[in-house]
Coordinates of C-alpha atoms in Angstrom, one line a residue:
Chain A
X1382 CA -47.6 -150.3 -3.2
X1383 CA -46.3 -153.4 -1.4
X1384 CA -44.6 -151.6 1.5
X1385 CA -44.9 -153.3 4.8
X1386 CA -47.4 -151.4 6.9
X1387 CA -45.9 -149.6 9.8
X1388 CA -42.3 -150.0 8.6
X1389 CA -40.6 -146.7 8.7
X1390 CA -38.8 -145.7 5.5
X1391 CA -35.0 -146.2 5.8
X1392 CA -34.4 -142.7 4.4
X1393 CA -36.8 -139.8 4.4
X1394 CA -36.1 -136.6 2.5
X1395 CA -38.1 -133.4 3.0
X1396 CA -37.9 -130.1 1.2
X1397 CA -34.3 -130.6 0.2
X1398 CA -32.7 -127.7 -1.7
X1399 CA -29.2 -127.1 -3.0
X1400 CA -27.9 -124.4 -5.1
X1401 CA -24.4 -124.4 -6.8
X1402 CA -23.7 -120.8 -7.9
X1403 CA -26.5 -119.9 -10.2
X1404 CA -28.0 -123.3 -10.8
X1405 CA -30.6 -124.8 -8.5
X1406 CA -29.6 -128.4 -8.5
X1407 CA -32.1 -129.7 -6.0
X1408 CA -35.3 -127.8 -6.0
X1409 CA -37.3 -129.1 -3.0
X1410 CA -36.9 -132.9 -2.9
X1411 CA -39.5 -134.8 -0.9
X1412 CA -39.0 -138.6 -1.1
X1413 CA -38.8 -141.7 1.0
X1414 CA -36.6 -144.8 0.4
X1415 CA -38.4 -148.0 1.4
X1416 CA -36.7 -150.2 3.9
X1417 CA -35.4 -153.5 2.7
X1418 CA -36.0 -152.8 -0.9
X1419 CA -34.0 -151.8 -3.9
X1420 CA -34.7 -148.3 -5.1
X1421 CA -33.4 -147.1 -8.5
X1422 CA -32.5 -143.4 -8.5
X1423 CA -32.9 -142.5 -12.1
X1424 CA -33.1 -139.3 -14.2
X1425 CA -31.2 -137.7 -17.1
X1426 CA -27.8 -136.1 -16.7
X1427 CA -27.7 -133.1 -14.4
X1428 CA -31.0 -134.1 -12.8
X1429 CA -29.5 -133.9 -9.4
X1430 CA -28.9 -137.6 -8.7
X1431 CA -25.2 -137.3 -7.6
X1432 CA -26.0 -134.2 -5.5
X1433 CA -28.8 -136.0 -3.7
X1434 CA -26.5 -138.9 -2.9
X1435 CA -23.8 -136.6 -1.7
X1436 CA -26.2 -134.8 0.6
X1437 CA -27.2 -138.2 2.0
X1438 CA -23.5 -139.0 2.7
X1439 CA -22.8 -135.6 4.2
X1440 CA -20.4 -134.7 1.5
X1441 CA -22.6 -131.8 0.4
X1442 CA -24.4 -129.6 2.8
X1443 CA -28.0 -128.7 1.7
X1444 CA -29.2 -125.2 1.8
X1445 CA -32.6 -126.2 3.2
X1446 CA -34.6 -129.3 4.0
X1447 CA -33.9 -132.4 6.1
X1448 CA -32.6 -135.9 5.5
X1449 CA -33.4 -138.6 8.0
X1450 CA -31.4 -141.9 7.9
X1451 CA -32.8 -144.7 10.1
X1452 CA -34.7 -142.1 12.1
X1453 CA -31.6 -140.0 12.7
X1454 CA -31.5 -136.5 11.1
X1455 CA -28.3 -135.9 9.0
X1456 CA -26.3 -133.2 10.7
X1457 CA -22.7 -132.5 11.5
X1458 CA -22.5 -135.7 13.6
X1459 CA -21.0 -138.5 11.4
X1460 CA -22.4 -141.4 13.5
X1461 CA -25.4 -142.0 11.3
X1462 CA -23.0 -143.1 8.5
X1463 CA -22.2 -146.3 10.5
X1464 CA -25.1 -148.0 8.8
X1465 CA -24.2 -146.9 5.3
X1466 CA -22.0 -148.6 2.8
X1467 CA -21.1 -146.5 -0.3
X1468 CA -19.7 -147.4 -3.7
X1469 CA -18.8 -144.2 -5.5
X1470 CA -18.7 -144.0 -9.3
X1471 CA -14.9 -144.1 -9.4
X1472 CA -12.8 -146.2 -7.0
X1473 CA -11.3 -143.7 -4.7
X1474 CA -8.3 -145.5 -3.2
X1475 CA -4.8 -144.1 -2.7
X1476 CA -2.7 -145.4 -5.5
X1477 CA 0.3 -146.4 -3.4
X1478 CA -1.6 -148.6 -0.9
X1479 CA -2.2 -152.3 -1.5
X1480 CA -5.7 -153.7 -1.5
X1481 CA -5.1 -155.1 1.9
X1482 CA -3.9 -151.8 3.3
X1483 CA -7.0 -150.0 1.9
X1484 CA -9.3 -152.5 3.5
X1485 CA -7.2 -152.3 6.7
X1486 CA -7.4 -148.5 6.8
X1487 CA -11.2 -148.7 6.4
X1488 CA -11.4 -151.2 9.2
X1489 CA -9.3 -149.0 11.5
X1490 CA -11.6 -146.1 10.8
X1491 CA -14.7 -148.1 11.5
X1492 CA -13.4 -149.7 14.6
X1493 CA -14.3 -153.1 15.8
X1494 CA -17.3 -154.2 13.8
X1495 CA -18.1 -157.5 12.0
X1496 CA -17.0 -157.6 8.4
X1497 CA -18.2 -159.3 5.2
X1498 CA -15.4 -160.5 2.9
X1499 CA -17.7 -162.6 0.8
X1500 CA -17.5 -160.5 -2.3
X1501 CA -13.7 -161.0 -2.4
X1502 CA -14.3 -164.7 -3.0
X1503 CA -17.1 -164.1 -5.5
X1504 CA -15.0 -161.7 -7.5
X1505 CA -12.0 -164.0 -7.2
X1506 CA -9.7 -161.1 -6.3
X1507 CA -8.1 -162.5 -3.1
X1508 CA -4.8 -162.8 -5.0
X1509 CA -5.0 -159.2 -6.2
X1510 CA -5.2 -157.7 -2.7
X1511 CA -1.4 -157.8 -2.1
X1512 CA -0.8 -155.5 -5.1
X1513 CA -0.7 -151.8 -5.0
X1514 CA -3.9 -150.1 -6.2
X1515 CA -1.9 -148.3 -9.0
X1516 CA -1.1 -151.6 -10.6
X1517 CA -4.7 -152.9 -10.5
X1518 CA -6.9 -152.8 -13.6
X1519 CA -9.9 -150.5 -13.6
X1520 CA -12.2 -153.5 -13.3
X1521 CA -10.4 -154.8 -10.3
X1522 CA -10.4 -151.4 -8.6
X1523 CA -14.1 -151.3 -9.2
X1524 CA -14.5 -154.8 -7.6
X1525 CA -12.5 -153.6 -4.6
X1526 CA -14.8 -150.6 -4.5
X1527 CA -17.8 -152.9 -4.3
X1528 CA -16.1 -155.0 -1.6
X1529 CA -15.6 -151.8 0.5
X1530 CA -19.3 -150.9 0.2
X1531 CA -20.4 -154.2 1.7
X1532 CA -17.5 -154.6 4.1
X1533 CA -19.2 -153.5 7.3
X1534 CA -22.5 -155.3 6.8
X1535 CA -24.4 -152.0 6.3
X1536 CA -28.1 -151.8 6.6
X1537 CA -28.2 -149.2 3.8
X1538 CA -26.1 -149.6 0.7
X1539 CA -25.7 -146.7 -1.8
X1540 CA -24.3 -147.7 -5.2
X1541 CA -23.5 -145.0 -7.7
X1542 CA -23.4 -146.5 -11.3
X1543 CA -22.1 -149.8 -9.9
X1544 CA -22.0 -151.6 -13.3
X1545 CA -19.7 -149.0 -14.9
X1546 CA -16.3 -150.7 -15.4
X1547 CA -17.4 -154.1 -14.2
X1548 CA -17.2 -157.1 -16.5
X1549 CA -20.3 -159.2 -17.1
X1550 CA -19.3 -161.9 -14.7
X1551 CA -18.5 -159.5 -11.9
X1552 CA -21.6 -157.6 -12.6
X1553 CA -23.7 -160.8 -12.1
X1554 CA -21.9 -161.5 -8.9
X1555 CA -22.7 -158.0 -7.6
X1556 CA -26.3 -158.3 -8.7
X1557 CA -26.6 -161.6 -6.8
X1558 CA -25.1 -159.9 -3.7
X1559 CA -27.6 -157.0 -4.0
X1560 CA -30.6 -159.3 -4.2
X1561 CA -29.3 -161.6 -1.5
X1562 CA -28.7 -158.8 1.0
X1563 CA -32.0 -157.2 0.0
X1564 CA -33.8 -160.4 1.0
X1565 CA -31.9 -160.2 4.3
X1566 CA -33.4 -156.7 4.8
X1567 CA -30.7 -154.4 3.5
X1568 CA -32.0 -151.2 1.9
X1569 CA -30.4 -150.3 -1.5
X1570 CA -30.3 -147.0 -3.4
X1571 CA -28.8 -147.4 -6.8
X1572 CA -28.2 -144.9 -9.5
X1573 CA -27.8 -145.9 -13.1
X1574 CA -28.3 -144.3 -16.4
X1575 CA -28.8 -147.7 -18.1
X1576 CA -32.4 -148.5 -17.2
X1577 CA -32.3 -152.0 -18.5
X1578 CA -29.4 -152.6 -16.0
X1579 CA -31.5 -151.8 -13.0
X1580 CA -34.7 -153.4 -14.4
X1581 CA -34.0 -156.7 -12.8
X1582 CA -33.1 -155.2 -9.5
X1583 CA -35.4 -152.4 -8.7
X1584 CA -38.5 -152.7 -6.6
X1585 CA -38.9 -149.0 -6.4
X1586 CA -38.1 -146.0 -8.6
X1587 CA -37.2 -142.5 -7.6
X1588 CA -37.2 -140.3 -10.8
X1589 CA -35.6 -136.9 -10.7
X1590 CA -36.0 -134.3 -13.4
X1591 CA -34.4 -130.9 -13.1
X1592 CA -33.9 -131.2 -9.4
X1593 CA -37.5 -132.2 -8.7
X1594 CA -39.1 -135.6 -7.8
X1595 CA -41.3 -136.8 -10.7
X1596 CA -42.0 -140.3 -9.4
X1597 CA -41.4 -142.0 -6.1
X1598 CA -43.1 -145.3 -5.7
X1599 CA -43.0 -149.0 -6.7
X1600 CA -42.1 -150.4 -10.0
X1601 CA -45.4 -152.3 -10.2
X1602 CA -47.4 -149.1 -9.7
X1603 CA -45.3 -147.4 -12.4
X1604 CA -46.2 -150.2 -14.8
X1605 CA -49.8 -149.8 -13.9
X1606 CA -50.0 -146.1 -14.4
X1607 CA -48.0 -146.1 -17.7
X1608 CA -49.3 -149.4 -19.1
X1609 CA -45.7 -150.3 -20.1
X1610 CA -44.0 -153.5 -19.0
X1611 CA -40.4 -152.3 -19.1
X1612 CA -38.8 -149.6 -17.1
X1613 CA -37.3 -147.7 -20.0
X1614 CA -40.5 -146.9 -21.9
X1615 CA -42.4 -146.5 -18.7
X1616 CA -40.1 -143.7 -17.5
X1617 CA -40.0 -142.3 -21.0
X1618 CA -43.8 -141.9 -20.8
X1619 CA -43.6 -140.2 -17.4
X1620 CA -41.1 -137.7 -18.8
X1621 CA -43.2 -137.0 -21.8
X1622 CA -46.3 -136.6 -19.7
X1623 CA -44.6 -133.8 -17.8
X1624 CA -43.6 -131.8 -20.8
Chain B
X1286 CA -5.6 -144.8 18.9
X1287 CA -7.7 -141.9 18.0
X1288 CA -9.1 -141.5 14.6
X1289 CA -6.7 -138.7 13.7
X1290 CA -3.7 -140.9 14.7
X1291 CA -5.0 -143.8 12.7
X1292 CA -5.3 -141.6 9.6
X1293 CA -1.9 -140.2 10.2
X1294 CA -0.3 -143.6 10.5
X1295 CA -2.3 -144.8 7.5
X1296 CA -0.9 -141.9 5.4
X1297 CA 2.7 -142.8 6.3
X1298 CA 2.1 -146.3 4.8
X1299 CA 2.0 -144.6 1.4
X1300 CA 5.1 -145.8 -0.4
X1301 CA 5.2 -143.0 -2.9
X1302 CA 5.2 -140.4 -0.2
X1303 CA 7.9 -142.3 1.7
X1304 CA 10.2 -142.3 -1.3
X1305 CA 9.6 -138.6 -1.9
X1306 CA 10.3 -137.7 1.7
X1307 CA 13.5 -139.8 1.6
X1308 CA 14.6 -137.9 -1.5
X1309 CA 13.9 -134.6 0.2
X1310 CA 15.8 -135.7 3.3
X1311 CA 18.8 -136.9 1.2
X1312 CA 18.8 -133.6 -0.7
X1313 CA 19.3 -131.6 2.5
X1314 CA 21.8 -134.1 3.9
X1315 CA 24.0 -133.8 0.7
X1316 CA 23.6 -130.0 0.7
X1317 CA 24.5 -129.6 4.3
X1318 CA 27.4 -132.0 4.1
X1319 CA 28.8 -130.2 1.0
X1320 CA 28.5 -126.9 2.7
X1321 CA 30.5 -128.3 5.6
X1322 CA 33.3 -129.7 3.3
X1323 CA 33.6 -126.4 1.4
X1324 CA 32.7 -123.9 4.0
X1325 CA 34.7 -125.3 6.9
X1326 CA 33.1 -124.7 10.2
X1327 CA 29.6 -125.0 11.6
X1328 CA 28.5 -121.4 11.8
X1329 CA 29.5 -120.7 8.2
X1330 CA 27.7 -123.7 7.0
X1331 CA 24.7 -122.5 8.9
X1332 CA 24.7 -119.1 7.2
X1333 CA 24.9 -120.6 3.7
X1334 CA 22.2 -123.0 4.6
X1335 CA 19.9 -120.2 5.8
X1336 CA 19.5 -118.8 2.3
X1337 CA 18.6 -122.1 0.7
X1338 CA 16.2 -122.9 3.6
X1339 CA 14.4 -119.6 3.3
X1340 CA 13.8 -120.1 -0.4
X1341 CA 13.3 -123.8 -0.8
X1342 CA 11.3 -124.8 2.3
X1343 CA 8.4 -122.5 1.6
X1344 CA 8.2 -123.7 -2.0
X1345 CA 8.2 -127.3 -1.1
X1346 CA 5.7 -126.8 1.7
X1347 CA 3.3 -124.9 -0.6
X1348 CA 3.5 -127.3 -3.5
X1349 CA 3.4 -130.5 -1.4
X1350 CA 0.5 -129.2 0.6
X1351 CA -1.5 -128.0 -2.4
X1352 CA -0.8 -131.1 -4.5
X1353 CA -1.6 -133.4 -1.7
X1354 CA -5.1 -132.0 -1.2
X1355 CA -5.8 -132.2 -5.0
X1356 CA -4.5 -135.7 -5.3
X1357 CA -6.4 -137.0 -2.3
X1358 CA -9.7 -135.5 -3.3
X1359 CA -11.3 -138.9 -4.0
X1360 CA -9.7 -140.4 -0.9
X1361 CA -11.1 -137.6 1.1
X1362 CA -14.6 -138.3 -0.3
X1363 CA -14.2 -141.9 0.6
X1364 CA -13.2 -141.2 4.1
X1365 CA -16.0 -138.6 4.5
X1366 CA -18.5 -141.3 3.5
X1367 CA -17.3 -143.2 6.5
X1368 CA -18.5 -142.3 10.0
X1369 CA -15.6 -139.9 10.3
X1370 CA -15.8 -136.3 11.5
X1371 CA -14.4 -133.7 9.3
X1372 CA -12.1 -132.0 11.7
X1373 CA -10.4 -135.2 12.7
X1374 CA -9.9 -136.0 9.1
X1375 CA -8.4 -132.6 8.4
X1376 CA -6.0 -132.9 11.3
X1377 CA -5.0 -136.3 10.2
X1378 CA -4.4 -135.2 6.6
X1379 CA -2.5 -132.1 7.6
X1380 CA -0.4 -133.8 10.2
X1381 CA 0.3 -136.6 7.7
X1382 CA 2.0 -134.0 5.4
X1383 CA 3.4 -131.3 7.7
X1384 CA 5.0 -133.6 10.3
X1385 CA 6.9 -135.9 7.9
X1386 CA 7.9 -132.8 5.8
X1387 CA 9.3 -131.0 8.8
X1388 CA 10.8 -134.2 10.1
X1389 CA 12.8 -135.0 6.9
X1390 CA 14.1 -131.4 6.8
X1391 CA 15.2 -131.7 10.4
X1392 CA 16.9 -135.0 9.9
X1393 CA 18.4 -134.0 6.6
X1394 CA 20.0 -130.9 8.0
X1395 CA 20.7 -132.3 11.5
X1396 CA 22.5 -135.5 10.6
X1397 CA 25.4 -134.0 8.6
X1398 CA 26.1 -131.7 11.5
X1399 CA 26.2 -134.7 13.7
X1400 CA 28.7 -136.7 11.7
X1401 CA 30.8 -133.6 11.0
X1402 CA 31.0 -132.6 14.6
X1403 CA 29.4 -129.3 13.8
X1404 CA 27.6 -129.1 17.1
X1405 CA 30.9 -128.3 18.9
X1406 CA 31.0 -124.7 18.0
X1407 CA 27.5 -124.0 16.6
X1408 CA 25.0 -126.1 18.5
X1409 CA 22.6 -123.3 19.1
X1410 CA 22.8 -122.0 15.5
X1411 CA 22.1 -125.4 14.1
X1412 CA 19.2 -125.9 16.4
X1413 CA 17.8 -122.5 15.2
X1414 CA 18.1 -123.4 11.5
X1415 CA 16.5 -126.8 12.1
X1416 CA 13.6 -125.3 14.2
X1417 CA 12.9 -122.4 11.9
X1418 CA 13.0 -124.6 8.8
X1419 CA 10.6 -127.0 10.4
X1420 CA 8.4 -124.1 11.4
X1421 CA 8.4 -122.8 7.8
X1422 CA 7.5 -126.3 6.6
X1423 CA 4.5 -126.3 8.9
X1424 CA 3.4 -122.8 8.0
X1425 CA 3.6 -123.3 4.2
X1426 CA 2.0 -126.7 4.3
X1427 CA -0.9 -125.0 6.1
X1428 CA -1.0 -122.3 3.4
X1429 CA -0.9 -124.9 0.7
X1430 CA -3.8 -126.7 2.2
X1431 CA -5.8 -123.5 2.5
X1432 CA -5.1 -122.6 -1.1
X1433 CA -6.1 -126.0 -2.4
X1434 CA -9.3 -125.9 -0.4
X1435 CA -10.1 -122.4 -1.6
X1436 CA -9.5 -123.0 -5.3
X1437 CA -11.5 -125.9 -6.8
X1438 CA -9.4 -125.9 -10.0
X1439 CA -6.0 -127.6 -9.7
X1440 CA -4.3 -125.3 -12.2
X1441 CA -5.4 -122.1 -10.6
X1442 CA -4.6 -123.5 -7.1
X1443 CA -1.0 -124.3 -8.1
X1444 CA -0.7 -120.9 -9.8
X1445 CA -1.7 -119.2 -6.7
X1446 CA 0.7 -121.3 -4.6
X1447 CA 3.6 -120.4 -6.9
X1448 CA 2.7 -116.7 -6.9
X1449 CA 2.4 -116.8 -3.1
X1450 CA 5.9 -118.2 -2.9
X1451 CA 7.3 -115.6 -5.3
X1452 CA 5.5 -112.9 -3.3
X1453 CA 6.9 -114.1 0.0
X1454 CA 10.5 -114.7 -1.1
X1455 CA 11.3 -112.4 -4.0
X1456 CA 8.6 -109.7 -4.6
X1457 CA 8.4 -108.8 -1.0
X1458 CA 12.0 -107.9 -0.6
X1459 CA 11.8 -105.8 -3.8
X1460 CA 8.7 -104.0 -2.6
X1461 CA 10.2 -103.2 0.8
X1462 CA 13.4 -101.9 -0.8
X1463 CA 11.4 -99.8 -3.2
X1464 CA 9.2 -98.3 -0.6
X1465 CA 12.3 -97.5 1.6
X1466 CA 13.9 -95.8 -1.3
X1467 CA 10.8 -93.8 -2.3
X1468 CA 9.8 -92.9 1.2
X1469 CA 13.2 -92.2 2.7
X1470 CA 12.1 -88.7 3.8
X1471 CA 9.4 -90.2 6.0
X1472 CA 9.6 -92.1 9.3
X1473 CA 8.6 -95.6 8.0
X1474 CA 10.1 -97.8 10.6
X1475 CA 6.8 -98.7 12.2
X1476 CA 5.0 -99.6 8.9
X1477 CA 8.1 -101.6 8.1
X1478 CA 7.8 -103.7 11.2
X1479 CA 4.2 -104.3 10.3
X1480 CA 5.4 -105.3 6.8
X1481 CA 7.7 -107.8 8.4
X1482 CA 5.1 -109.4 10.5
X1483 CA 3.0 -110.2 7.4
X1484 CA 5.6 -112.3 5.8
X1485 CA 6.6 -115.6 7.4
X1486 CA 9.8 -115.9 5.3
X1487 CA 11.0 -112.6 6.5
X1488 CA 10.1 -113.4 10.1
X1489 CA 12.2 -116.6 9.9
X1490 CA 15.1 -114.7 8.3
X1491 CA 15.1 -112.0 11.0
X1492 CA 14.7 -114.6 13.7
X1493 CA 17.6 -116.5 12.4
X1494 CA 20.0 -113.7 11.7
X1495 CA 19.3 -111.8 14.9
X1496 CA 20.1 -114.9 16.8
X1497 CA 23.2 -115.6 14.7
X1498 CA 24.4 -112.0 15.4
X1499 CA 24.4 -111.2 11.8
X1500 CA 22.0 -108.3 11.8
X1501 CA 23.8 -106.8 8.8
X1502 CA 22.6 -109.8 6.7
X1503 CA 19.0 -109.5 8.0
X1504 CA 18.3 -106.8 5.4
X1505 CA 16.5 -103.5 6.1
X1506 CA 13.6 -104.8 8.0
X1507 CA 15.9 -106.9 10.2
X1508 CA 18.0 -103.8 11.0
X1509 CA 14.9 -101.8 11.9
X1510 CA 13.5 -104.6 13.9
X1511 CA 16.7 -105.1 15.9
X1512 CA 16.8 -101.4 16.7
X1513 CA 13.2 -101.3 17.7
X1514 CA 12.9 -104.3 19.8
X1515 CA 16.5 -105.3 20.7
X1516 CA 17.6 -108.8 20.0
X1517 CA 15.9 -110.7 22.8
X1518 CA 12.5 -109.1 22.5
X1519 CA 12.7 -109.1 18.8
X1520 CA 13.2 -112.9 18.8
X1521 CA 10.2 -113.3 21.0
X1522 CA 8.0 -111.2 18.8
X1523 CA 9.1 -112.8 15.5
X1524 CA 8.7 -116.2 17.1
X1525 CA 5.2 -115.4 18.2
X1526 CA 4.3 -114.0 14.8
X1527 CA 5.6 -117.1 13.1
X1528 CA 3.6 -119.3 15.5
X1529 CA 0.5 -117.3 14.5
X1530 CA 1.4 -118.0 10.9
X1531 CA 1.3 -121.7 11.6
X1532 CA -1.9 -121.6 13.5
X1533 CA -4.1 -119.1 11.6
X1534 CA -4.0 -120.8 8.1
X1535 CA -4.4 -124.2 9.8
X1536 CA -7.6 -123.1 11.6
X1537 CA -8.9 -121.3 8.5
X1538 CA -8.2 -124.4 6.4
X1539 CA -10.0 -126.6 9.0
X1540 CA -13.0 -124.3 9.0
X1541 CA -13.2 -124.3 5.3
X1542 CA -12.8 -128.1 5.2
X1543 CA -15.6 -128.5 7.7
X1544 CA -18.0 -126.3 5.8
X1545 CA -17.3 -127.0 2.1
X1546 CA -19.1 -129.3 -0.3
X1547 CA -17.2 -132.3 -1.8

């Protein structure tokens, strides 16, 4: 473990449970997300990754347990989300607004806070922002989605399958942004089902299986305990060991 | 500006919605103007309008309200991931649909009266049609929101919306007539008044026709209502019940919106 001693985790999760109808999606999650590091949230389909993220964003109300973001417990008060930037799997913008209007709407909602337009330059989409979202390609929407996540200089960034729909060049630009902001102290929580994708980014791994935490720690430690150099076989070994 | 107002204004920027609302406004303008040209004077145009209004306004409110919630699902998720409180978001979304919808109706019906000088002999009647149509827009938009929040699945939600519209406009009349025929031996006036209060379309109809002195057109419930309450008191009661129909689904929708998972 290479965590800074004394630094409180950016996110702490304790005893989190959520049931949808008959299926228990989160079955008592205890985990902590290290501050200023990139944590890969991994696990097979239906492991509970999306539900965990949605609980974190207040979109889903857990049945039991607590979530603490930056020392503030997640409750009905939305103020804790000021420090969070979120990039959902699919770009969620109203089709009839232009890119400028979407970003303007977000800025109005956030109020007067400093903004970061750097990704617009890096993606080279400044010229696309005057067009309506409906006429943008899927890739461009996804770029706008990433711009929105970093727009308000968040201290915690949540990216849900960020590489899906991005071309390789944009993907590289986003990865550079992730590493650069991480080095400036921003906490990242990234889901991906392509493990090789997150390999070069992740410092930490949070592995979910059937709604339970099966690993929550650093990538280096994971390599040590499994004897595998790469993330994919290492996690494969962890999953086998549990069977 | 408060957050709700910002959301509200943000929604109005939506070009597609503006076009749709303009089409809706033009439809009513053309309809009203046509009724004027063929029907002659203001009061007659009002009565002809009433029947269209009572059928169409609830349908449009329901469908527009329901569809809007389904279409905005991802937008709602995006907004909820911002530091936005759910109640403000709900009020902004609802206001962004109900107010422009009621507004286009009011303008669409009101403007032709204005340029045809219809206000001269029927100012009060027109005001009534405009107000009750706007009230029905608000009521059924709220019901549409509630339906869409209650049913996760788009197809079932739209189905429920259409069935609700049929129930309020067509089935309800049939059932009332049927029960009156079957139970004519019994004193059913009081249950009938209760039956009227549970249907906002009927409330608006009675409110309109009582005020227009056309109790005969108000149907059976209207006649019973007039005899029971008298015109003035009847209007107050039906107006209050209609207001309850606007407020209760709105509050129920807001509660559901605040508690549900997205």
